[in-house]
mmCIF file with all atom_site columns, C-alpha atoms in Angstrom:
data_model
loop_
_atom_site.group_PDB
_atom_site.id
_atom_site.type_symbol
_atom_site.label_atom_id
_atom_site.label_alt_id
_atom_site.label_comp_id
_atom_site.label_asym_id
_atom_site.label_entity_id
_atom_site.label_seq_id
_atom_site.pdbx_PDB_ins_code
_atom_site.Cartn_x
_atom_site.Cartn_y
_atom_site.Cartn_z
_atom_site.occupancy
_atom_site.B_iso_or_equiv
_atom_site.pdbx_formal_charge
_atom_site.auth_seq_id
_atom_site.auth_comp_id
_atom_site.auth_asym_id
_atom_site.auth_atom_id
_atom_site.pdbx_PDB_model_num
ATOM 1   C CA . UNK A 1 1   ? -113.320 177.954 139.662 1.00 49.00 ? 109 UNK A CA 1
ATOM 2   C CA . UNK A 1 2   ? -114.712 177.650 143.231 1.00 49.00 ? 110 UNK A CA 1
ATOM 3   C CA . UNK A 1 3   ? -118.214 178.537 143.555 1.00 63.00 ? 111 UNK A CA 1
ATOM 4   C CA . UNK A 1 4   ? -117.756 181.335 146.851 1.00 86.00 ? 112 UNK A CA 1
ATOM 5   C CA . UNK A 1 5   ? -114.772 182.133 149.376 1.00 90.00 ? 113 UNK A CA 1
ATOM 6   C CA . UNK A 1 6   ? -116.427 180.371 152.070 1.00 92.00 ? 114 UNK A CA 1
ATOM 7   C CA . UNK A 1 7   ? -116.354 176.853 149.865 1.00 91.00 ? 115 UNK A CA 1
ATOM 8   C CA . UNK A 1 8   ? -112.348 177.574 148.768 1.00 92.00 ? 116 UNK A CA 1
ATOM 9   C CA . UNK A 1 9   ? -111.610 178.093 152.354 1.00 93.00 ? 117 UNK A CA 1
ATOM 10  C CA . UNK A 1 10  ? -113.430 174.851 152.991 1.00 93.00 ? 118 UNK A CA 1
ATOM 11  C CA . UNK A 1 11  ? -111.555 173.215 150.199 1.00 92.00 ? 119 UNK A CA 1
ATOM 12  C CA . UNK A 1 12  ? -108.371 174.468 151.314 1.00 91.00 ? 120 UNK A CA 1
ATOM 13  C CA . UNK A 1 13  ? -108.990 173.331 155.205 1.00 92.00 ? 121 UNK A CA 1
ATOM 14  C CA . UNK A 1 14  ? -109.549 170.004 153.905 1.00 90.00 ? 122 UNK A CA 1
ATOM 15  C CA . UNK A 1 15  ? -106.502 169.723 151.793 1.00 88.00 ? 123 UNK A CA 1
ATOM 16  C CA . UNK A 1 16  ? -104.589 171.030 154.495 1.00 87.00 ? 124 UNK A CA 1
ATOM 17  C CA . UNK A 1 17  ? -105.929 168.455 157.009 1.00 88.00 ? 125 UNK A CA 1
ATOM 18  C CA . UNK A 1 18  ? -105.279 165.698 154.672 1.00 83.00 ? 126 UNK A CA 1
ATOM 19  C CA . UNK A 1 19  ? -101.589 167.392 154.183 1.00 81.00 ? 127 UNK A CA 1
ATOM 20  C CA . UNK A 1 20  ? -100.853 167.362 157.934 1.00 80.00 ? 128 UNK A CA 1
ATOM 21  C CA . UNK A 1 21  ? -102.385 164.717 159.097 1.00 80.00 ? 129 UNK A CA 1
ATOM 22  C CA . UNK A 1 22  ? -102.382 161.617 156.517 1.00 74.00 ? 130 UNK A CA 1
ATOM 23  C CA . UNK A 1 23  ? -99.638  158.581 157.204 1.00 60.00 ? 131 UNK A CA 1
ATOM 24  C CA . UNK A 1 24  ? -98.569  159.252 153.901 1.00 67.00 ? 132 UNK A CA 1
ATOM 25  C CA . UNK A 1 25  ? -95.712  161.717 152.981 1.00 68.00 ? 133 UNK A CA 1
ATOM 26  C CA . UNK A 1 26  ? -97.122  163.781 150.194 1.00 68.00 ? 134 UNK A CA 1
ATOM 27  C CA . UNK A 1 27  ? -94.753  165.744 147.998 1.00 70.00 ? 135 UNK A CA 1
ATOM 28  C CA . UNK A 1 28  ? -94.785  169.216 148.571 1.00 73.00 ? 136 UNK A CA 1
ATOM 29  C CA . UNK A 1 29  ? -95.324  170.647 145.478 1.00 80.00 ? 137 UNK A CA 1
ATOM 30  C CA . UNK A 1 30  ? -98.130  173.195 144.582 1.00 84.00 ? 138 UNK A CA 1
ATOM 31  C CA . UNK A 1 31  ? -98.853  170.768 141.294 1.00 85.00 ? 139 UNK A CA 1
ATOM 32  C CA . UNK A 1 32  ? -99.534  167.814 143.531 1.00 82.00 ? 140 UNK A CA 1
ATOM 33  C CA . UNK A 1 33  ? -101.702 170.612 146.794 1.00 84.00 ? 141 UNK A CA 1
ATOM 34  C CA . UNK A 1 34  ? -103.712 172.059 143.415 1.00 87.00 ? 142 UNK A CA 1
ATOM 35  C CA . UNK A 1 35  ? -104.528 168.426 142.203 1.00 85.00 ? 143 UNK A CA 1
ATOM 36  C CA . UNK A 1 36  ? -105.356 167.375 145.992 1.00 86.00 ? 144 UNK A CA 1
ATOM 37  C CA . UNK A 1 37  ? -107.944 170.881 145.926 1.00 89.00 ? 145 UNK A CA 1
ATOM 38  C CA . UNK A 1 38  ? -109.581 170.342 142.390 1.00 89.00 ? 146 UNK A CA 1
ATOM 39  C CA . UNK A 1 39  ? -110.153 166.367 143.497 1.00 88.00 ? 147 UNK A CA 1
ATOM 40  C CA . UNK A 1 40  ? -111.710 167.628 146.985 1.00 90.00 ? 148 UNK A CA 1
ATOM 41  C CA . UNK A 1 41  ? -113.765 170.163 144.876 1.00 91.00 ? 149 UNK A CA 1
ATOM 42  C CA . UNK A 1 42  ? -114.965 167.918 142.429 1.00 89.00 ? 150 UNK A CA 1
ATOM 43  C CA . UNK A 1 43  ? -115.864 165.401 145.944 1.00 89.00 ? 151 UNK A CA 1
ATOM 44  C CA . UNK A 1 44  ? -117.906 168.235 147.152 1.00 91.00 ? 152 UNK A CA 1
ATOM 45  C CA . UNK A 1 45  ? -119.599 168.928 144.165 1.00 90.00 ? 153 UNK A CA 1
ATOM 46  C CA . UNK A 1 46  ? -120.712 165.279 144.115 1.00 89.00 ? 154 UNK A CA 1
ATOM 47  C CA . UNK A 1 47  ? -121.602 165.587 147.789 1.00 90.00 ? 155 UNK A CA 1
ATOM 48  C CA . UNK A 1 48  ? -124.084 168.393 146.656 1.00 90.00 ? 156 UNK A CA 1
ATOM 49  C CA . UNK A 1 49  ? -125.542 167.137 143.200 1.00 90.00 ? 157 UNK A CA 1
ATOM 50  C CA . UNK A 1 50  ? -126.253 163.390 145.404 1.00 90.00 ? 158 UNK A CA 1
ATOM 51  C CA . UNK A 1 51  ? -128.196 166.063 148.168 1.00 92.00 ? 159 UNK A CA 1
ATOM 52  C CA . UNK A 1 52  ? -129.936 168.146 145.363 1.00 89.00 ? 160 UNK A CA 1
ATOM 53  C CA . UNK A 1 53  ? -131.005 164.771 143.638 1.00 90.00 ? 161 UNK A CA 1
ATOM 54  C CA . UNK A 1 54  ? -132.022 163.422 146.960 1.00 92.00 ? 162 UNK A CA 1
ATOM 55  C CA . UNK A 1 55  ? -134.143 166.074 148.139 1.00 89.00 ? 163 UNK A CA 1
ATOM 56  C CA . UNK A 1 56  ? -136.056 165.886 144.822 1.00 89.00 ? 164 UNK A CA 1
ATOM 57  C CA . UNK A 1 57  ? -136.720 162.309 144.126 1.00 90.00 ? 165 UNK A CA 1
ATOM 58  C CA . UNK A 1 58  ? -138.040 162.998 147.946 1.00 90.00 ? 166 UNK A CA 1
ATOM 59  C CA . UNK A 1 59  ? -140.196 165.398 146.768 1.00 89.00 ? 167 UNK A CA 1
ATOM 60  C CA . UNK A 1 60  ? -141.847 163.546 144.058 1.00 89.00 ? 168 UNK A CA 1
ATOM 61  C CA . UNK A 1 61  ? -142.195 160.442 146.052 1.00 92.00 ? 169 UNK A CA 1
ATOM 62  C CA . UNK A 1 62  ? -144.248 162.863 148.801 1.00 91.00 ? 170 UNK A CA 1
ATOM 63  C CA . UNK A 1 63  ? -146.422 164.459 145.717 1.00 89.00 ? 171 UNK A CA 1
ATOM 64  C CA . UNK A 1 64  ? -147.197 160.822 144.411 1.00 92.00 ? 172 UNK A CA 1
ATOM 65  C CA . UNK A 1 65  ? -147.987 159.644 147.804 1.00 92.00 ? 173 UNK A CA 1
ATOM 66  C CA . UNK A 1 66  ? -150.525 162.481 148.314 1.00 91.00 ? 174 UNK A CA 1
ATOM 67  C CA . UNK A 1 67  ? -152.546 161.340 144.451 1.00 92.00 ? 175 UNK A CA 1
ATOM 68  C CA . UNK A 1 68  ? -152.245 158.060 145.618 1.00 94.00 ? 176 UNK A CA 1
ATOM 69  C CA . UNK A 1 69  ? -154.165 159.228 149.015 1.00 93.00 ? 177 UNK A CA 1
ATOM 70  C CA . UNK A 1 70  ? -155.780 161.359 146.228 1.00 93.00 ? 178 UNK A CA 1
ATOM 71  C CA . UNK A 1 71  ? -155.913 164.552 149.411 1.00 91.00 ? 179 UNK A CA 1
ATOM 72  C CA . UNK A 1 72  ? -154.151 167.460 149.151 1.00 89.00 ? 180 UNK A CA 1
ATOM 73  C CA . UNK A 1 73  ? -150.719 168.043 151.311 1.00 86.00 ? 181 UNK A CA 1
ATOM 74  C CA . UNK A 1 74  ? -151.481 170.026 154.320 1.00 84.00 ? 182 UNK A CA 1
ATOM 75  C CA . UNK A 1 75  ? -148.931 172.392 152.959 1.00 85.00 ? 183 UNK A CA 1
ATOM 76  C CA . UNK A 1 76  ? -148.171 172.789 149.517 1.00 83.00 ? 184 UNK A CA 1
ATOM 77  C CA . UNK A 1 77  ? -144.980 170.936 148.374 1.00 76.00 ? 185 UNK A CA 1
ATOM 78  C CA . UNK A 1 78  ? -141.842 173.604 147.187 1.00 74.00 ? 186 UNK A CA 1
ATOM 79  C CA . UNK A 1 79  ? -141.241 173.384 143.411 1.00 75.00 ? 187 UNK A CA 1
ATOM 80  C CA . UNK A 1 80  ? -137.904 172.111 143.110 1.00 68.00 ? 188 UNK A CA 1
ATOM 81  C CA . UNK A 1 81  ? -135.980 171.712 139.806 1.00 70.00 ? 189 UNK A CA 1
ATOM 82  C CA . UNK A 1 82  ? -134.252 168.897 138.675 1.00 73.00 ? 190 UNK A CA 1
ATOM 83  C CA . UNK A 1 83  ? -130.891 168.486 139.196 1.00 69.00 ? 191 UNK A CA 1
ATOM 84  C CA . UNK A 1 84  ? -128.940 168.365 135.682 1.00 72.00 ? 192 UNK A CA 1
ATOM 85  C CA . UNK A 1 85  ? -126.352 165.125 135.442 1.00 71.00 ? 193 UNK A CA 1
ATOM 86  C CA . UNK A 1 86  ? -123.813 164.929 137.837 1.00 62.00 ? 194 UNK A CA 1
ATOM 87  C CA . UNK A 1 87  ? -119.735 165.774 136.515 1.00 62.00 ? 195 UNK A CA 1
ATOM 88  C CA . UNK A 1 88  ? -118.188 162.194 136.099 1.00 64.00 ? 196 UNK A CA 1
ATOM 89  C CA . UNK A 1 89  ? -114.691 161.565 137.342 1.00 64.00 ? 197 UNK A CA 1
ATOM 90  C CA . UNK A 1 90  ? -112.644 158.636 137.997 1.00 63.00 ? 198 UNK A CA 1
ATOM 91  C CA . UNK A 1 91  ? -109.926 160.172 140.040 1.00 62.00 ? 199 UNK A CA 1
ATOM 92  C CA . UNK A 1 92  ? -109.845 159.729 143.712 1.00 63.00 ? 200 UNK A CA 1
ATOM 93  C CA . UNK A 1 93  ? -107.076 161.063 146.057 1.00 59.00 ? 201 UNK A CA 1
ATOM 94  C CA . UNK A 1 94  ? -105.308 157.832 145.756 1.00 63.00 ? 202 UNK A CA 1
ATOM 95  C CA . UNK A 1 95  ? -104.946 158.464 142.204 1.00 64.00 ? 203 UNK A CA 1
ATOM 96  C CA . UNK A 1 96  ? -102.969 161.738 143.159 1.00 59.00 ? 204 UNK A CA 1
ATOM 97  C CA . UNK A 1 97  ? -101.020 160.675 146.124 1.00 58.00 ? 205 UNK A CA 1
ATOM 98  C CA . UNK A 1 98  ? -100.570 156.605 146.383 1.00 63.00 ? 206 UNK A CA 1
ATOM 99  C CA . UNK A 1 99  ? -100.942 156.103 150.116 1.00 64.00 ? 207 UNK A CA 1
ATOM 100 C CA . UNK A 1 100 ? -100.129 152.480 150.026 1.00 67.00 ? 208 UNK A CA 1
ATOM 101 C CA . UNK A 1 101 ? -103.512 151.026 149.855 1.00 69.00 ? 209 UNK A CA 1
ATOM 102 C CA . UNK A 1 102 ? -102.517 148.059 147.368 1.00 72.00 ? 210 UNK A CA 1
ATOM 103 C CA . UNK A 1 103 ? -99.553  147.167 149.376 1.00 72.00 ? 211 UNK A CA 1
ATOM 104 C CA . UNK A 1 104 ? -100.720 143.121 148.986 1.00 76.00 ? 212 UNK A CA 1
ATOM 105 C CA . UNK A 1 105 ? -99.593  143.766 145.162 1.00 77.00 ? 213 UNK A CA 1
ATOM 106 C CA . UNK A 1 106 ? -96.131  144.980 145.850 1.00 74.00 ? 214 UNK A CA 1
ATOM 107 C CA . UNK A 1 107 ? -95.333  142.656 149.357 1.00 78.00 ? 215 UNK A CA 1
ATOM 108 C CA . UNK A 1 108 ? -93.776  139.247 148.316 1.00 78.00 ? 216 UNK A CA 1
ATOM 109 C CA . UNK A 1 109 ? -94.613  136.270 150.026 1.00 78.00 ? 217 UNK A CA 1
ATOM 110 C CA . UNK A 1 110 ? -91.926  134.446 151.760 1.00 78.00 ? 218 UNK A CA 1
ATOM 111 C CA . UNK A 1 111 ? -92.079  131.717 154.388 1.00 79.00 ? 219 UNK A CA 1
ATOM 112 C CA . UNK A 1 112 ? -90.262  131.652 157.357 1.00 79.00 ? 220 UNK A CA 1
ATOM 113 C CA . UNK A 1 113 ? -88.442  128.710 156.667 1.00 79.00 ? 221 UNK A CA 1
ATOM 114 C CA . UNK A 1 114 ? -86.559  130.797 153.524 1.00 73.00 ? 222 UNK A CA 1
ATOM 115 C CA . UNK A 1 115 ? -84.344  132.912 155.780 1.00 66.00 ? 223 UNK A CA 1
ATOM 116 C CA . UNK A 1 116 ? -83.489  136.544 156.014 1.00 61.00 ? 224 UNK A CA 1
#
């Protein structure tokens, strides 16, 4: 599932940091620390199909400036491939552990005038 030992132990420092050290009290169940891993894994294959894409729109952009200059690069421009499409997802850690971000929904408004 992971693409090398190094990235799992990356994915697995970052759970662990967001374990320890969120405001939120997570659940400790493996189900809910293996959802929190596959969602940071999925993030940082994002993070790397976004760089992979970046670096080769960059790379066209530098070969069509050189035509338009219609010289030759001083050094010959890598061949990169293009990057396939990226894995779609709609979940974000929220999804899997509700910190409390939409707490405006659930607080009711009452004025101070209408007691405790």
């Amino acid at each position: 599932m992971f693409a090398s030992h190094e990235e799992e132990a990356a994915i697995n420092r970052e759970a662990m940091e967001i374990l320890q050290f969120s405001a939120a009290d997570f659940p400790d169940t493996y189900r809910k620390k293996e959802s929190l891993k596959n969602r940071i894994a999925t993030e940082r294959r994002q993070e790397q199909y976004a760089e992979e894409r970046d670096q080769h729109v960059s790379r066209q952009a530098e070969a069509e400036m050189w035509d338009l200059l219609q010289k030759k690069p001083p050094i010959e421009i890598p061949k990169v491939y293009q990057p396939g499409s990226a894995q779609r997802t709609t979940l974000d850690v929220e999804s899997i552990f509700p910190i409390g971000r939409d707490w405006r929904t659930q607080t009711r408004y009452r004025s101070e005038w209408e007691g405790k």
